[in-house]
Amino acid sequence: MFRDLEELVLDELTNIPRAVVSTGGGAVLRPSTRERLRERGQVVYLSASPDEIHRRLRHDVSRPLLQVDNPLARLRELYTARDPLYRETAHFVLETGRPSVAALVNMIIMQLELAGPLRNA
């Protein structure tokens, strides 16, 4: 049911001109959602290793998928399943590592400017 609602909302949001949409980690699980995202805008995949995500989220108790005995192992499983789907969907892949938010924003803007005008803008 959640993925059904997610798909409907993303369908609506991707029809808004020049919108910026930040999806949840599992948004790419459905082929139809991946296709919509890729066709209707520029997808930027901010990639981080499971170890880096674990470092960032190790004290976060609000993420149900990580409330397991071994959160790092779970992150590695999720990464193995989802990374190829994000790479298939993305127009740009940026390895996040540890740059500042400002540096990441600049990297995203630079990629989008190099790509030129959006097809549907």
MMTF fields as JSON, N, C-alpha, C and O atoms, coordinates in Angstrom:
{
  "mmtfVersion": "1.0.0",
  "mmtfProducer": "UNKNOWN",
  "numBonds": 483,
  "numAtoms": 484,
  "numGroups": 121,
  "numChains": 1,
  "numModels": 1,
  "chainsPerModel": [1],
  "groupsPerChain": [121],
  "chainIdList": ["A"],
  "bondAtomList": [4, 2, 8, 6, 12, 10, 16, 14, 20, 18, 24, 22, 28, 26, 32, 30, 36, 34, 40, 38, 44, 42, 48, 46, 52, 50, 56, 54, 60, 58, 64, 62, 68, 66, 72, 70, 76, 74, 80, 78, 84, 82, 88, 86, 92, 90, 96, 94, 100, 98, 104, 102, 108, 106, 112, 110, 116, 114, 120, 118, 124, 122, 128, 126, 132, 130, 136, 134, 140, 138, 144, 142, 148, 146, 152, 150, 156, 154, 160, 158, 164, 162, 168, 166, 172, 170, 176, 174, 180, 178, 184, 182, 188, 186, 192, 190, 196, 194, 200, 198, 204, 202, 208, 206, 212, 210, 216, 214, 220, 218, 224, 222, 228, 226, 232, 230, 236, 234, 240, 238, 244, 242, 248, 246, 252, 250, 256, 254, 260, 258, 264, 262, 268, 266, 272, 270, 276, 274, 280, 278, 284, 282, 288, 286, 292, 290, 296, 294, 300, 298, 304, 302, 308, 306, 312, 310, 316, 314, 320, 318, 324, 322, 328, 326, 332, 330, 336, 334, 340, 338, 344, 342, 348, 346, 352, 350, 356, 354, 360, 358, 364, 362, 368, 366, 372, 370, 376, 374, 380, 378, 384, 382, 388, 386, 392, 390, 396, 394, 400, 398, 404, 402, 408, 406, 412, 410, 416, 414, 420, 418, 424, 422, 428, 426, 432, 430, 436, 434, 440, 438, 444, 442, 448, 446, 452, 450, 456, 454, 460, 458, 464, 462, 468, 466, 472, 470, 476, 474, 480, 478],
  "bondOrderList": [1, 1, 1, 1, 1, 1, 1, 1, 1, 1, 1, 1, 1, 1, 1, 1, 1, 1, 1, 1, 1, 1, 1, 1, 1, 1, 1, 1, 1, 1, 1, 1, 1, 1, 1, 1, 1, 1, 1, 1, 1, 1, 1, 1, 1, 1, 1, 1, 1, 1, 1, 1, 1, 1, 1, 1, 1, 1, 1, 1, 1, 1, 1, 1, 1, 1, 1, 1, 1, 1, 1, 1, 1, 1, 1, 1, 1, 1, 1, 1, 1, 1, 1, 1, 1, 1, 1, 1, 1, 1, 1, 1, 1, 1, 1, 1, 1, 1, 1, 1, 1, 1, 1, 1, 1, 1, 1, 1, 1, 1, 1, 1, 1, 1, 1, 1, 1, 1, 1, 1],
  "groupList": [{"groupName": "MET", "atomNameList": ["N", "CA", "C", "O"], "elementList": ["N", "C", "C", "O"], "formalChargeList": [0, 0, 0, 0], "bondAtomList": [1, 0, 2, 1, 3, 2], "bondOrderList": [1, 1, 2], "singleLetterCode": "M", "chemCompType": "L-PEPTIDE LINKING"}, {"groupName": "PHE", "atomNameList": ["N", "CA", "C", "O"], "elementList": ["N", "C", "C", "O"], "formalChargeList": [0, 0, 0, 0], "bondAtomList": [1, 0, 2, 1, 3, 2], "bondOrderList": [1, 1, 2], "singleLetterCode": "F", "chemCompType": "L-PEPTIDE LINKING"}, {"groupName": "ARG", "atomNameList": ["N", "CA", "C", "O"], "elementList": ["N", "C", "C", "O"], "formalChargeList": [0, 0, 0, 0], "bondAtomList": [1, 0, 2, 1, 3, 2], "bondOrderList": [1, 1, 2], "singleLetterCode": "R", "chemCompType": "L-PEPTIDE LINKING"}, {"groupName": "ASP", "atomNameList": ["N", "CA", "C", "O"], "elementList": ["N", "C", "C", "O"], "formalChargeList": [0, 0, 0, 0], "bondAtomList": [1, 0, 2, 1, 3, 2], "bondOrderList": [1, 1, 2], "singleLetterCode": "D", "chemCompType": "L-PEPTIDE LINKING"}, {"groupName": "LEU", "atomNameList": ["N", "CA", "C", "O"], "elementList": ["N", "C", "C", "O"], "formalChargeList": [0, 0, 0, 0], "bondAtomList": [1, 0, 2, 1, 3, 2], "bondOrderList": [1, 1, 2], "singleLetterCode": "L", "chemCompType": "L-PEPTIDE LINKING"}, {"groupName": "GLU", "atomNameList": ["N", "CA", "C", "O"], "elementList": ["N", "C", "C", "O"], "formalChargeList": [0, 0, 0, 0], "bondAtomList": [1, 0, 2, 1, 3, 2], "bondOrderList": [1, 1, 2], "singleLetterCode": "E", "chemCompType": "L-PEPTIDE LINKING"}, {"groupName": "VAL", "atomNameList": ["N", "CA", "C", "O"], "elementList": ["N", "C", "C", "O"], "formalChargeList": [0, 0, 0, 0], "bondAtomList": [1, 0, 2, 1, 3, 2], "bondOrderList": [1, 1, 2], "singleLetterCode": "V", "chemCompType": "L-PEPTIDE LINKING"}, {"groupName": "THR", "atomNameList": ["N", "CA", "C", "O"], "elementList": ["N", "C", "C", "O"], "formalChargeList": [0, 0, 0, 0], "bondAtomList": [1, 0, 2, 1, 3, 2], "bondOrderList": [1, 1, 2], "singleLetterCode": "T", "chemCompType": "L-PEPTIDE LINKING"}, {"groupName": "ASN", "atomNameList": ["N", "CA", "C", "O"], "elementList": ["N", "C", "C", "O"], "formalChargeList": [0, 0, 0, 0], "bondAtomList": [1, 0, 2, 1, 3, 2], "bondOrderList": [1, 1, 2], "singleLetterCode": "N", "chemCompType": "L-PEPTIDE LINKING"}, {"groupName": "ILE", "atomNameList": ["N", "CA", "C", "O"], "elementList": ["N", "C", "C", "O"], "formalChargeList": [0, 0, 0, 0], "bondAtomList": [1, 0, 2, 1, 3, 2], "bondOrderList": [1, 1, 2], "singleLetterCode": "I", "chemCompType": "L-PEPTIDE LINKING"}, {"groupName": "PRO", "atomNameList": ["N", "CA", "C", "O"], "elementList": ["N", "C", "C", "O"], "formalChargeList": [0, 0, 0, 0], "bondAtomList": [1, 0, 2, 1, 3, 2], "bondOrderList": [1, 1, 2], "singleLetterCode": "P", "chemCompType": "L-PEPTIDE LINKING"}, {"groupName": "ALA", "atomNameList": ["N", "CA", "C", "O"], "elementList": ["N", "C", "C", "O"], "formalChargeList": [0, 0, 0, 0], "bondAtomList": [1, 0, 2, 1, 3, 2], "bondOrderList": [1, 1, 2], "singleLetterCode": "A", "chemCompType": "L-PEPTIDE LINKING"}, {"groupName": "SER", "atomNameList": ["N", "CA", "C", "O"], "elementList": ["N", "C", "C", "O"], "formalChargeList": [0, 0, 0, 0], "bondAtomList": [1, 0, 2, 1, 3, 2], "bondOrderList": [1, 1, 2], "singleLetterCode": "S", "chemCompType": "L-PEPTIDE LINKING"}, {"groupName": "GLY", "atomNameList": ["N", "CA", "C", "O"], "elementList": ["N", "C", "C", "O"], "formalChargeList": [0, 0, 0, 0], "bondAtomList": [1, 0, 2, 1, 3, 2], "bondOrderList": [1, 1, 2], "singleLetterCode": "G", "chemCompType": "PEPTIDE LINKING"}, {"groupName": "GLN", "atomNameList": ["N", "CA", "C", "O"], "elementList": ["N", "C", "C", "O"], "formalChargeList": [0, 0, 0, 0], "bondAtomList": [1, 0, 2, 1, 3, 2], "bondOrderList": [1, 1, 2], "singleLetterCode": "Q", "chemCompType": "L-PEPTIDE LINKING"}, {"groupName": "TYR", "atomNameList": ["N", "CA", "C", "O"], "elementList": ["N", "C", "C", "O"], "formalChargeList": [0, 0, 0, 0], "bondAtomList": [1, 0, 2, 1, 3, 2], "bondOrderList": [1, 1, 2], "singleLetterCode": "Y", "chemCompType": "L-PEPTIDE LINKING"}, {"groupName": "HIS", "atomNameList": ["N", "CA", "C", "O"], "elementList": ["N", "C", "C", "O"], "formalChargeList": [0, 0, 0, 0], "bondAtomList": [1, 0, 2, 1, 3, 2], "bondOrderList": [1, 1, 2], "singleLetterCode": "H", "chemCompType": "L-PEPTIDE LINKING"}],
  "groupTypeList": [0, 1, 2, 3, 4, 5, 5, 4, 6, 4, 3, 5, 4, 7, 8, 9, 10, 2, 11, 6, 6, 12, 7, 13, 13, 13, 11, 6, 4, 2, 10, 12, 7, 2, 5, 2, 4, 2, 5, 2, 13, 14, 6, 6, 15, 4, 12, 11, 12, 10, 3, 5, 9, 16, 2, 2, 4, 2, 16, 3, 6, 12, 2, 10, 4, 4, 14, 6, 3, 8, 10, 4, 11, 2, 4, 2, 5, 4, 15, 7, 11, 2, 3, 10, 4, 15, 2, 5, 7, 11, 16, 1, 6, 4, 5, 7, 13, 2, 10, 12, 6, 11, 11, 4, 6, 8, 0, 9, 9, 0, 14, 4, 5, 4, 11, 13, 10, 4, 2, 8, 11],
  "groupIdList": [1, 2, 3, 4, 5, 6, 7, 8, 9, 10, 11, 12, 13, 14, 15, 16, 17, 18, 19, 20, 21, 22, 23, 24, 25, 26, 27, 28, 29, 30, 31, 32, 33, 34, 35, 36, 37, 38, 39, 40, 41, 42, 43, 44, 45, 46, 47, 48, 49, 50, 51, 52, 53, 54, 55, 56, 57, 58, 59, 60, 61, 62, 63, 64, 65, 66, 67, 68, 69, 70, 71, 72, 73, 74, 75, 76, 77, 78, 79, 80, 81, 82, 83, 84, 85, 86, 87, 88, 89, 90, 91, 92, 93, 94, 95, 96, 97, 98, 99, 100, 101, 102, 103, 104, 105, 106, 107, 108, 109, 110, 111, 112, 113, 114, 115, 116, 117, 118, 119, 120, 121],
  "secStructList": [7, 2, 2, 2, 2, 2, 2, 2, 2, 2, 2, 2, 2, 6, 6, 1, 6, 6, 7, 7, 7, 7, 7, 7, 6, 6, 4, 4, 4, 1, 2, 2, 2, 2, 2, 2, 2, 2, 2, 2, 1, 7, 7, 3, 3, 3, 3, 7, 7, 2, 2, 2, 2, 2, 2, 2, 2, 6, 6, 7, 7, 7, 7, 4, 4, 4, 7, 1, 1, 7, 2, 2, 2, 2, 2, 2, 2, 2, 2, 2, 2, 2, 2, 2, 2, 2, 2, 2, 2, 7, 1, 3, 3, 3, 3, 7, 1, 1, 7, 7, 2, 2, 2, 2, 2, 2, 2, 2, 2, 2, 2, 2, 2, 2, 2, 7, 1, 7, 6, 6, 7],
  "xCoordList": [0.822, 0.0, 0.87, 0.576, 1.936, 2.813, 3.404, 3.401, 3.907, 4.515, 3.479, 3.816, 2.211, 1.15, 0.972, 0.897, 0.904, 0.739, 1.965, 1.839, 3.141, 4.382, 4.389, 4.758, 3.984, 3.961, 2.991, 3.311, 1.819, 0.841, 1.368, 1.229, 1.964, 2.48, 3.622, 3.675, 4.53, 5.632, 5.133, 5.712, 4.067, 3.471, 2.992, 3.218, 2.337, 1.857, 3.012, 3.025, 3.978, 5.079, 5.965, 6.496, 6.123, 6.987, 6.305, 6.921, 5.056, 4.358, 4.411, 3.914, 5.002, 5.131, 6.419, 7.502, 6.307, 7.511, 8.535, 8.19, 9.794, 10.938, 10.854, 11.411, 10.179, 10.086, 11.356, 12.007, 11.686, 12.776, 12.13, 11.416, 12.38, 11.757, 12.852, 13.743, 12.779, 13.711, 12.935, 12.011, 13.316, 12.563, 13.105, 14.21, 12.318, 12.797, 13.674, 13.677, 14.413, 15.37, 14.775, 15.449, 13.52, 12.905, 12.082, 11.424, 12.109, 11.281, 11.601, 10.743, 12.811, 13.221, 12.87, 13.225, 12.194, 11.895, 10.903, 10.937, 10.028, 9.043, 9.533, 9.933, 9.498, 9.941, 9.177, 9.777, 7.884, 7.103, 7.53, 7.529, 7.888, 8.351, 9.718, 9.959, 10.614, 11.93, 11.782, 12.447, 10.9, 10.691, 10.17, 10.658, 9.181, 8.616, 9.681, 9.809, 10.432, 11.46, 12.452, 12.792, 12.906, 13.931, 13.39, 14.091, 12.138, 11.567, 11.151, 11.164, 10.785, 10.17, 11.106, 10.678, 12.332, 13.233, 14.666, 15.007, 15.488, 16.888, 17.046, 16.778, 17.473, 17.62, 19.083, 19.977, 19.301, 20.634, 20.647, 19.901, 21.495, 21.649, 22.817, 23.965, 22.52, 23.552, 23.935, 23.274, 24.988, 25.39, 26.331, 27.226, 26.106, 26.984, 27.144, 26.221, 28.292, 28.546, 27.73, 27.358, 27.454, 26.75, 27.483, 26.848, 28.811, 29.577, 29.354, 29.217, 29.318, 29.093, 27.674, 27.47, 26.71, 25.323, 25.202, 24.527, 25.845, 25.819, 26.422, 25.882, 27.521, 28.147, 27.178, 27.077, 26.466, 25.532, 24.301, 23.783, 23.837, 22.548, 22.65, 21.623, 23.827, 23.981, 23.199, 22.894, 22.87, 22.115, 20.647, 19.895, 20.247, 18.879, 17.978, 18.151, 17.023, 16.117, 14.766, 13.831, 14.659, 13.374, 13.239, 12.218, 14.233, 14.203, 13.908, 14.775, 12.681, 12.272, 13.152, 13.397, 13.627, 14.438, 15.786, 16.445, 16.18, 17.476, 17.354, 18.352, 16.146, 15.954, 16.105, 15.154, 17.314, 17.662, 18.945, 19.587, 19.309, 20.52, 21.785, 22.706, 21.836, 23.034, 22.649, 22.479, 22.511, 22.088, 23.046, 22.598, 24.343, 25.293, 25.072, 25.121, 24.834, 24.548, 23.271, 23.197, 22.274, 21.015, 21.251, 20.708, 22.061, 22.388, 23.112, 22.882, 23.972, 24.679, 23.715, 23.856, 22.742, 21.727, 20.908, 20.684, 20.465, 19.662, 20.471, 19.949, 21.723, 22.592, 22.759, 22.674, 22.994, 23.173, 21.936, 22.046, 20.76, 19.51, 19.177, 18.695, 19.434, 18.945, 19.943, 19.537, 21.214, 22.214, 22.099, 22.114, 21.985, 21.858, 20.594, 20.602, 19.523, 18.277, 18.419, 17.937, 19.078, 19.317, 20.233, 20.008, 21.258, 22.17, 21.46, 21.758, 20.522, 19.725, 18.839, 18.609, 18.345, 17.4, 18.091, 17.56, 19.256, 19.918, 20.518, 21.038, 20.428, 21.149, 22.556, 23.498, 22.689, 23.968, 24.116, 23.155, 25.322, 25.634, 26.743, 27.819, 26.472, 27.483, 27.797, 26.911, 29.058, 29.49, 29.597, 30.368, 28.818, 28.737, 29.925, 30.403, 30.41, 31.536, 31.255, 30.243, 32.172, 32.003, 32.09, 32.47, 31.757, 31.802, 30.681, 29.711, 30.828, 29.798, 28.535, 28.556, 27.453, 26.191, 26.379, 25.915, 27.049, 27.279, 28.06, 27.75, 29.07, 29.846, 28.977, 29.074, 28.127, 27.225, 26.255, 26.02, 25.694, 24.762, 25.473, 24.913, 26.689, 27.448, 27.71, 27.635, 28.018, 28.251, 26.979, 27.037, 25.844, 24.562, 24.266, 23.917, 24.407, 24.135, 25.046, 24.599, 26.31, 27.248, 26.82, 26.843, 26.433, 25.991, 24.76, 24.675, 23.81, 22.579, 22.858, 22.267, 23.751, 24.092, 24.805, 24.553, 25.686, 26.368, 25.402, 25.62, 24.33, 23.348, 22.49, 21.92, 22.393, 21.577, 20.136, 19.819, 19.267, 17.861, 17.172, 17.458, 16.276, 15.483, 14.58, 14.112, 14.342, 13.485, 12.059, 11.43, 11.546, 10.133, 9.951, 8.859, 10.986, 10.877, 10.164, 9.98],
  "yCoordList": [-1.197, 0.0, 1.266, 2.224, 1.264, 2.428, 2.703, 3.846, 1.672, 1.862, 2.331, 3.077, 1.897, 2.382, 3.887, 4.622, 4.34, 5.761, 6.548, 7.624, 6.004, 6.648, 6.835, 7.898, 5.804, 5.878, 6.965, 7.718, 7.048, 8.08, 9.482, 10.372, 9.678, 10.994, 11.39, 12.527, 10.461, 10.774, 11.044, 11.857, 10.369, 10.645, 12.092, 12.789, 12.54, 13.926, 14.914, 15.9, 14.656, 15.598, 15.727, 16.804, 14.659, 14.725, 15.425, 15.622, 15.794, 16.582, 18.073, 18.877, 18.452, 19.865, 20.394, 19.875, 21.423, 21.95, 22.452, 23.147, 22.09, 22.573, 22.27, 23.007, 21.214, 20.801, 20.058, 19.411, 20.166, 19.382, 18.372, 18.742, 17.101, 16.032, 15.167, 14.691, 14.971, 14.081, 12.828, 12.877, 11.715, 10.486, 9.723, 9.982, 8.794, 7.856, 6.817, 6.705, 6.061, 5.103, 4.005, 3.485, 3.638, 2.554, 2.997, 2.175, 4.278, 4.791, 4.137, 4.073, 3.66, 3.085, 1.605, 0.983, 1.046, -0.383, -0.749, -1.867, 0.167, -0.112, 0.395, 1.552, -0.477, -0.049, 1.172, 2.049, 1.242, 2.371, 3.689, 4.731, 3.647, 4.858, 5.266, 6.449, 4.301, 4.618, 5.276, 6.266, 4.71, 5.231, 6.669, 7.532, 6.923, 8.269, 9.267, 10.353, 8.89, 9.793, 10.151, 11.321, 9.161, 9.385, 10.208, 11.069, 9.943, 10.624, 12.06, 12.892, 12.356, 13.652, 14.683, 15.8, 14.349, 15.336, 14.864, 13.938, 15.496, 15.122, 14.469, 15.095, 13.236, 12.496, 12.538, 12.15, 13.019, 13.065, 12.056, 12.183, 11.07, 10.039, 10.444, 10.468, 10.761, 11.077, 9.769, 9.321, 9.169, 7.846, 7.93, 8.773, 7.045, 6.928, 5.449, 4.661, 5.086, 3.686, 3.29, 4.147, 2.009, 1.558, 1.966, 2.311, 1.928, 2.333, 3.809, 4.172, 4.662, 6.083, 6.337, 7.146, 5.653, 5.816, 5.348, 5.986, 4.251, 3.75, 4.784, 5.022, 5.394, 6.429, 7.58, 8.091, 7.982, 9.109, 8.766, 9.614, 7.511, 7.142, 6.25, 5.8, 5.987, 4.98, 5.295, 4.385, 6.559, 6.912, 7.229, 7.609, 7.072, 7.391, 6.185, 5.125, 6.356, 5.248, 5.389, 4.646, 6.339, 6.574, 5.841, 5.978, 5.075, 4.373, 2.895, 2.144, 2.482, 1.104, 0.034, -1.002, 0.257, -0.757, -0.996, -2.008, -0.059, -0.196, -0.623, -0.673, -0.926, -1.383, -2.904, -3.632, -3.358, -4.775, -4.982, -4.02, -6.242, -6.544, -6.008, -5.568, -6.042, -5.599, -4.586, -4.952, -3.313, -2.302, -2.162, -1.909, -2.32, -2.195, -3.294, -3.029, -4.505, -5.599, -5.298, -5.562, -4.75, -4.395, -3.307, -3.372, -2.309, -1.249, -1.81, -1.365, -2.77, -3.392, -4.154, -4.123, -4.833, -5.535, -4.547, -4.757, -3.472, -2.464, -1.829, -1.613, -1.535, -0.931, -1.873, -1.444, -3.135, -4.119, -4.192, -4.316, -4.114, -4.2, -2.895, -2.922, -1.758, -0.484, 0.291, 1.011, 0.167, 0.946, 0.751, 1.741, -0.479, -0.634, 0.036, 0.543, 0.041, 0.666, 2.183, 2.827, 2.744, 4.184, 4.566, 5.58, 3.767, 4.068, 3.969, 4.732, 3.027, 2.882, 4.1, 4.51, 4.676, 5.786, 7.135, 8.038, 7.273, 8.574, 9.07, 8.301, 10.362, 11.043, 11.379, 11.43, 11.607, 11.955, 11.18, 11.024, 10.695, 10.02, 10.807, 10.995, 11.263, 11.98, 11.179, 10.883, 10.835, 10.139, 11.188, 12.14, 11.013, 12.061, 12.078, 13.157, 10.938, 10.944, 11.856, 11.711, 12.817, 13.723, 15.201, 16.002, 15.597, 17.039, 17.752, 17.13, 19.05, 19.849, 19.874, 19.528, 20.287, 20.43, 21.449, 21.236, 22.538, 23.573, 23.015, 23.323, 22.194, 21.597, 20.668, 20.668, 19.874, 18.984, 19.779, 19.432, 20.839, 21.679, 22.235, 22.225, 22.716, 23.249, 22.178, 22.452, 20.96, 19.86, 19.547, 19.308, 19.547, 19.276, 20.377, 20.091, 21.624, 22.752, 22.684, 22.91, 22.376, 22.292, 21.203, 21.425, 20.036, 18.95, 19.359, 19.093, 20.002, 20.416, 21.504, 21.5, 22.43, 23.468, 22.883, 23.3, 21.929, 21.291, 20.514, 20.386, 19.997, 19.223, 20.089, 19.607, 21.374, 22.268, 22.278, 21.679, 22.946, 23.085, 21.728, 20.79, 21.656, 20.435, 20.266, 21.237, 19.003, 18.71, 19.215, 19.699, 19.101, 19.426, 20.762, 21.048, 21.58, 22.841, 23.892, 25.017],
  "zCoordList": [0.0, 0.0, 0.0, -0.715, 0.802, 0.832, -0.551, -1.008, -1.215, -2.537, -3.562, -4.481, -3.412, -4.3, -4.132, -5.117, -2.892, -2.609, -3.071, -3.655, -2.807, -3.234, -4.757, -5.257, -5.474, -6.935, -7.413, -8.332, -6.797, -7.175, -6.905, -7.744, -5.75, -5.388, -6.322, -6.791, -6.592, -7.505, -8.921, -9.641, -9.32, -10.629, -10.678, -11.667, -9.622, -9.582, -9.523, -10.259, -8.653, -8.464, -9.7, -9.971, -10.437, -11.614, -12.793, -13.84, -12.623, -13.639, -13.341, -14.13, -12.223, -11.871, -12.502, -12.23, -13.34, -13.997, -12.979, -12.023, -13.198, -12.427, -10.934, -10.121, -10.578, -9.176, -8.769, -9.589, -7.505, -6.927, -5.996, -5.064, -6.252, -5.481, -4.875, -5.578, -3.581, -2.897, -2.521, -1.708, -3.115, -2.886, -1.685, -1.208, -1.216, -0.219, -0.895, -2.121, -0.105, -0.637, -1.494, -2.384, -1.245, -1.987, -3.182, -3.82, -3.491, -4.587, -5.926, -6.806, -6.084, -7.367, -7.508, -8.509, -6.542, -6.584, -7.678, -8.192, -8.038, -9.092, -10.445, -10.577, -11.442, -12.779, -13.299, -13.922, -13.057, -13.568, -12.923, -13.579, -11.668, -10.991, -11.522, -11.762, -11.707, -12.274, -13.639, -13.943, -14.455, -15.809, -15.765, -16.495, -14.911, -14.788, -14.339, -14.905, -13.327, -12.817, -13.921, -14.101, -14.645, -15.669, -16.839, -17.37, -17.242, -18.407, -18.133, -19.039, -16.905, -16.624, -16.01, -15.722, -15.811, -15.214, -15.259, -15.995, -14.48, -14.337, -12.97, -11.945, -12.956, -11.698, -11.278, -12.029, -10.059, -9.472, -8.33, -7.359, -8.462, -7.425, -6.538, -6.981, -5.286, -4.309, -3.641, -2.703, -4.122, -3.676, -2.478, -2.425, -1.531, -0.368, -0.056, -0.257, 0.423, 0.764, 1.993, 2.795, 2.141, 3.35, 4.631, 5.628, 4.603, 5.791, 6.121, 7.289, 5.088, 5.299, 5.808, 6.713, 5.231, 5.694, 7.139, 7.948, 7.458, 8.84, 9.785, 10.865, 9.395, 10.228, 10.478, 11.594, 9.423, 9.542, 10.389, 11.116, 10.287, 10.891, 12.122, 12.631, 12.604, 13.661, 14.936, 15.707, 15.172, 16.379, 16.078, 16.976, 14.825, 14.409, 14.677, 14.075, 15.579, 15.919, 15.219, 15.52, 14.289, 13.625, 12.297, 11.622, 11.915, 10.625, 10.855, 11.302, 10.549, 10.848, 10.205, 10.822, 8.995, 8.32, 9.011, 8.772, 9.861, 10.527, 11.988, 12.707, 12.421, 13.792, 13.838, 14.124, 13.552, 13.496, 14.296, 14.717, 14.498, 15.266, 14.608, 15.297, 13.266, 12.565, 11.482, 10.32, 11.865, 10.889, 9.704, 8.586, 9.921, 8.822, 7.785, 6.584, 8.231, 7.297, 6.52, 5.32, 7.192, 6.532, 5.488, 4.385, 5.834, 4.874, 3.652, 2.528, 3.876, 2.752, 1.851, 0.628, 2.439, 1.642, 0.814, -0.378, 1.458, 0.759, -0.372, -1.466, -0.113, -1.129, -2.32, -3.471, -2.048, -3.122, -4.008, -5.228, -3.393, -4.154, -4.888, -6.02, -4.24, -4.764, -5.609, -6.522, -5.338, -6.074, -7.592, -8.323, -8.092, -9.55, -10.1, -11.222, -9.329, -9.778, -9.833, -10.765, -8.837, -8.863, -10.015, -10.676, -10.259, -11.356, -12.707, -13.625, -12.825, -14.054, -14.265, -15.403, -13.194, -13.257, -13.405, -14.052, -12.818, -12.697, -14.004, -14.813, -14.177, -15.242, -14.759, -15.549, -13.455, -12.836, -11.543, -10.789, -11.287, -10.031, -9.356, -9.923, -8.141, -7.373, -6.119, -5.317, -5.962, -4.757, -3.661, -3.779, -2.588, -1.583, -0.637, -0.287, -0.217, 0.709, 1.881, 2.567, 2.113, 3.245, 2.879, 3.732, 1.658, 1.39, 2.134, 2.566, 2.275, 2.935, 2.077, 0.896, 2.698, 1.959, 0.838, -0.282, 1.133, 0.114, -1.073, -2.224, -0.794, -1.885, -2.721, -3.948, -2.068, -2.812, -3.674, -4.831, -3.114, -3.88, -5.107, -6.203, -4.936, -6.07, -7.115, -8.312, -6.681, -7.624, -8.406, -9.612, -7.736, -8.402, -9.422, -10.568, -9.003, -9.908, -11.131, -12.255, -10.914, -12.026, -13.013, -14.224, -12.511, -13.394, -14.183, -15.382, -13.525, -14.205, -15.241, -16.321, -14.917, -15.891, -17.097, -18.228, -16.874, -17.994, -18.887, -20.091, -18.279, -19.037, -19.929, -20.908, -19.596, -20.397, -19.922, -18.895, -20.651, -20.25, -20.124, -20.869, -19.177, -19.012, -20.209, -20.803, -20.557, -21.713, -21.512, -22.453, -20.271, -20.025, -19.317, -18.827, -19.25, -18.503, -19.319, -18.852]
}
